[in-house]
Amino acid sequence: MNLTQEYQLVVLQPQGCLDSDNSKTFREQLASLVPQPHQLWVIDLSKVDFIDSSGLAVLVNGFSAARSSGCRLVICNMQAPVRIIFELTQLSLVFEIFDSYDTVLDKFNP
């Protein structure tokens, strides 16, 4: 799906707990993506109710891979417990975080 002429959209929606036991699938999904300039990776966390350091590491690695290739990674739909972890670790200052998927679309598809 083309979001705009500027961005091609890729949406990932992990589920459950992103912890050391369960983040493997999400890590593999992110690793399988080849970041391209003009891609927008949207990580929809609406179905994630817990995240620990291993889950955060997956997101940080994905963010680094995307950024180094001129791709943009944003996060949306965080549940309150996950948002608190992002705020405590100050990763809320690193990632672009949107309240909803629609807000992402509004921002990147004027």
PDB file of C-alpha atoms in Angstrom:
ATOM      1  CA  MET A   1       0.000   0.000   0.000  1.00  0.00           C
ATOM      2  CA  ASN A   2       1.349   3.402  -0.874  1.00  0.00           C
ATOM      3  CA  LEU A   3       0.735   5.858   1.909  1.00  0.00           C
ATOM      4  CA  THR A   4       1.987   8.858  -0.016  1.00  0.00           C
ATOM      5  CA  GLN A   5       4.414   9.342  -2.824  1.00  0.00           C
ATOM      6  CA  GLU A   6       6.954   9.862  -0.083  1.00  0.00           C
ATOM      7  CA  TYR A   7       6.329   6.748   2.062  1.00  0.00           C
ATOM      8  CA  GLN A   8       5.543   3.084   1.515  1.00  0.00           C
ATOM      9  CA  LEU A   9       3.757   1.605   4.532  1.00  0.00           C
ATOM     10  CA  VAL A  10       4.782  -1.539   6.451  1.00  0.00           C
ATOM     11  CA  VAL A  11       2.687  -2.393   9.535  1.00  0.00           C
ATOM     12  CA  LEU A  12       3.711  -4.863  12.241  1.00  0.00           C
ATOM     13  CA  GLN A  13       1.442  -5.801  15.140  1.00  0.00           C
ATOM     14  CA  PRO A  14       3.112  -7.965  17.785  1.00  0.00           C
ATOM     15  CA  GLN A  15       0.861  -9.590  20.375  1.00  0.00           C
ATOM     16  CA  GLY A  16       0.976 -10.543  24.030  1.00  0.00           C
ATOM     17  CA  CYS A  17       4.125 -10.086  26.072  1.00  0.00           C
ATOM     18  CA  LEU A  18       7.295  -8.844  24.430  1.00  0.00           C
ATOM     19  CA  ASP A  19       9.652 -10.442  26.911  1.00  0.00           C
ATOM     20  CA  SER A  20      12.651 -12.764  26.700  1.00  0.00           C
ATOM     21  CA  ASP A  21      10.385 -15.777  26.200  1.00  0.00           C
ATOM     22  CA  ASN A  22       8.057 -14.314  23.580  1.00  0.00           C
ATOM     23  CA  SER A  23       9.873 -11.645  21.580  1.00  0.00           C
ATOM     24  CA  LYS A  24      11.613 -14.109  19.229  1.00  0.00           C
ATOM     25  CA  THR A  25       8.842 -14.077  16.605  1.00  0.00           C
ATOM     26  CA  PHE A  26       8.716 -10.297  16.552  1.00  0.00           C
ATOM     27  CA  ARG A  27      12.522 -10.105  16.301  1.00  0.00           C
ATOM     28  CA  GLU A  28      12.399 -12.490  13.321  1.00  0.00           C
ATOM     29  CA  GLN A  29       9.667 -10.432  11.654  1.00  0.00           C
ATOM     30  CA  LEU A  30      11.685  -7.244  11.992  1.00  0.00           C
ATOM     31  CA  ALA A  31      14.898  -8.959  10.874  1.00  0.00           C
ATOM     32  CA  SER A  32      13.175 -10.285   7.755  1.00  0.00           C
ATOM     33  CA  LEU A  33      12.325  -6.768   6.617  1.00  0.00           C
ATOM     34  CA  VAL A  34      14.816  -5.060   4.365  1.00  0.00           C
ATOM     35  CA  PRO A  35      14.592  -1.371   5.176  1.00  0.00           C
ATOM     36  CA  GLN A  36      14.305   0.823   2.120  1.00  0.00           C
ATOM     37  CA  PRO A  37      14.350   4.580   1.842  1.00  0.00           C
ATOM     38  CA  HIS A  38      10.789   5.909   1.688  1.00  0.00           C
ATOM     39  CA  GLN A  39       9.362   3.106   3.823  1.00  0.00           C
ATOM     40  CA  LEU A  40       7.388   3.869   6.951  1.00  0.00           C
ATOM     41  CA  TRP A  41       7.392   1.037   9.480  1.00  0.00           C
ATOM     42  CA  VAL A  42       4.466   1.300  11.880  1.00  0.00           C
ATOM     43  CA  ILE A  43       4.694  -0.834  15.005  1.00  0.00           C
ATOM     44  CA  ASP A  44       1.165  -1.156  16.386  1.00  0.00           C
ATOM     45  CA  LEU A  45       1.431  -2.155  20.055  1.00  0.00           C
ATOM     46  CA  SER A  46      -2.314  -2.288  20.751  1.00  0.00           C
ATOM     47  CA  LYS A  47      -2.123  -6.033  21.479  1.00  0.00           C
ATOM     48  CA  VAL A  48       1.038  -5.874  23.611  1.00  0.00           C
ATOM     49  CA  ASP A  49       0.276  -5.736  27.324  1.00  0.00           C
ATOM     50  CA  PHE A  50       3.824  -6.112  28.679  1.00  0.00           C
ATOM     51  CA  ILE A  51       7.326  -5.353  27.455  1.00  0.00           C
ATOM     52  CA  ASP A  52      10.685  -5.945  29.125  1.00  0.00           C
ATOM     53  CA  SER A  53      14.287  -5.158  28.191  1.00  0.00           C
ATOM     54  CA  SER A  54      14.455  -7.876  25.538  1.00  0.00           C
ATOM     55  CA  GLY A  55      11.344  -6.518  23.834  1.00  0.00           C
ATOM     56  CA  LEU A  56      12.742  -3.008  24.020  1.00  0.00           C
ATOM     57  CA  ALA A  57      16.003  -4.274  22.511  1.00  0.00           C
ATOM     58  CA  VAL A  58      14.092  -5.699  19.537  1.00  0.00           C
ATOM     59  CA  LEU A  59      12.459  -2.306  18.954  1.00  0.00           C
ATOM     60  CA  VAL A  60      15.738  -0.401  19.350  1.00  0.00           C
ATOM     61  CA  ASN A  61      17.504  -2.751  16.916  1.00  0.00           C
ATOM     62  CA  GLY A  62      14.657  -2.343  14.424  1.00  0.00           C
ATOM     63  CA  PHE A  63      14.778   1.418  14.845  1.00  0.00           C
ATOM     64  CA  SER A  64      18.538   1.447  14.215  1.00  0.00           C
ATOM     65  CA  ALA A  65      18.244  -0.770  11.135  1.00  0.00           C
ATOM     66  CA  ALA A  66      15.445   1.365   9.727  1.00  0.00           C
ATOM     67  CA  ARG A  67      17.169   4.649  10.400  1.00  0.00           C
ATOM     68  CA  SER A  68      20.496   3.583   8.897  1.00  0.00           C
ATOM     69  CA  SER A  69      18.702   2.873   5.608  1.00  0.00           C
ATOM     70  CA  GLY A  70      16.632   6.032   5.457  1.00  0.00           C
ATOM     71  CA  CYS A  71      13.496   4.227   6.575  1.00  0.00           C
ATOM     72  CA  ARG A  72      11.262   5.645   9.300  1.00  0.00           C
ATOM     73  CA  LEU A  73       9.925   3.602  12.238  1.00  0.00           C
ATOM     74  CA  VAL A  74       7.071   4.857  14.412  1.00  0.00           C
ATOM     75  CA  ILE A  75       5.032   3.280  17.206  1.00  0.00           C
ATOM     76  CA  CYS A  76       1.315   3.594  17.854  1.00  0.00           C
ATOM     77  CA  ASN A  77      -1.489   2.333  20.116  1.00  0.00           C
ATOM     78  CA  MET A  78       0.519   1.752  23.288  1.00  0.00           C
ATOM     79  CA  GLN A  79      -1.323   0.373  26.273  1.00  0.00           C
ATOM     80  CA  ALA A  80      -0.688   2.206  29.560  1.00  0.00           C
ATOM     81  CA  PRO A  81       1.699  -0.393  31.113  1.00  0.00           C
ATOM     82  CA  VAL A  82       3.857  -0.353  27.979  1.00  0.00           C
ATOM     83  CA  ARG A  83       3.835   3.447  27.788  1.00  0.00           C
ATOM     84  CA  ILE A  84       5.082   3.612  31.388  1.00  0.00           C
ATOM     85  CA  ILE A  85       8.078   1.412  30.488  1.00  0.00           C
ATOM     86  CA  PHE A  86       8.898   3.687  27.537  1.00  0.00           C
ATOM     87  CA  GLU A  87       8.692   6.743  29.779  1.00  0.00           C
ATOM     88  CA  LEU A  88      10.798   5.192  32.580  1.00  0.00           C
ATOM     89  CA  THR A  89      13.514   4.153  30.114  1.00  0.00           C
ATOM     90  CA  GLN A  90      13.225   7.500  28.307  1.00  0.00           C
ATOM     91  CA  LEU A  91      12.710   5.662  25.014  1.00  0.00           C
ATOM     92  CA  SER A  92       9.641   7.861  24.633  1.00  0.00           C
ATOM     93  CA  LEU A  93      12.160  10.575  23.729  1.00  0.00           C
ATOM     94  CA  VAL A  94      13.763   8.392  21.030  1.00  0.00           C
ATOM     95  CA  PHE A  95      10.761   6.919  19.227  1.00  0.00           C
ATOM     96  CA  GLU A  96       7.976   8.766  17.444  1.00  0.00           C
ATOM     97  CA  ILE A  97       4.908   7.591  19.349  1.00  0.00           C
ATOM     98  CA  PHE A  98       1.346   8.142  18.165  1.00  0.00           C
ATOM     99  CA  ASP A  99      -1.871   7.550  20.076  1.00  0.00           C
ATOM    100  CA  SER A 100      -3.521   5.694  17.205  1.00  0.00           C
ATOM    101  CA  TYR A 101      -2.951   4.226  13.767  1.00  0.00           C
ATOM    102  CA  ASP A 102      -5.284   6.870  12.344  1.00  0.00           C
ATOM    103  CA  THR A 103      -3.054   9.580  13.795  1.00  0.00           C
ATOM    104  CA  VAL A 104      -0.087   8.043  11.945  1.00  0.00           C
ATOM    105  CA  LEU A 105      -2.069   8.051   8.707  1.00  0.00           C
ATOM    106  CA  ASP A 106      -3.115  11.672   9.258  1.00  0.00           C
ATOM    107  CA  LYS A 107       0.487  12.732   9.833  1.00  0.00           C
ATOM    108  CA  PHE A 108       1.975  10.938   6.822  1.00  0.00           C
ATOM    109  CA  ASN A 109      -0.948  11.167   4.395  1.00  0.00           C
ATOM    110  CA  PRO A 110      -2.013  14.816   4.482  1.00  0.00           C
TER     111      PRO A 110
END
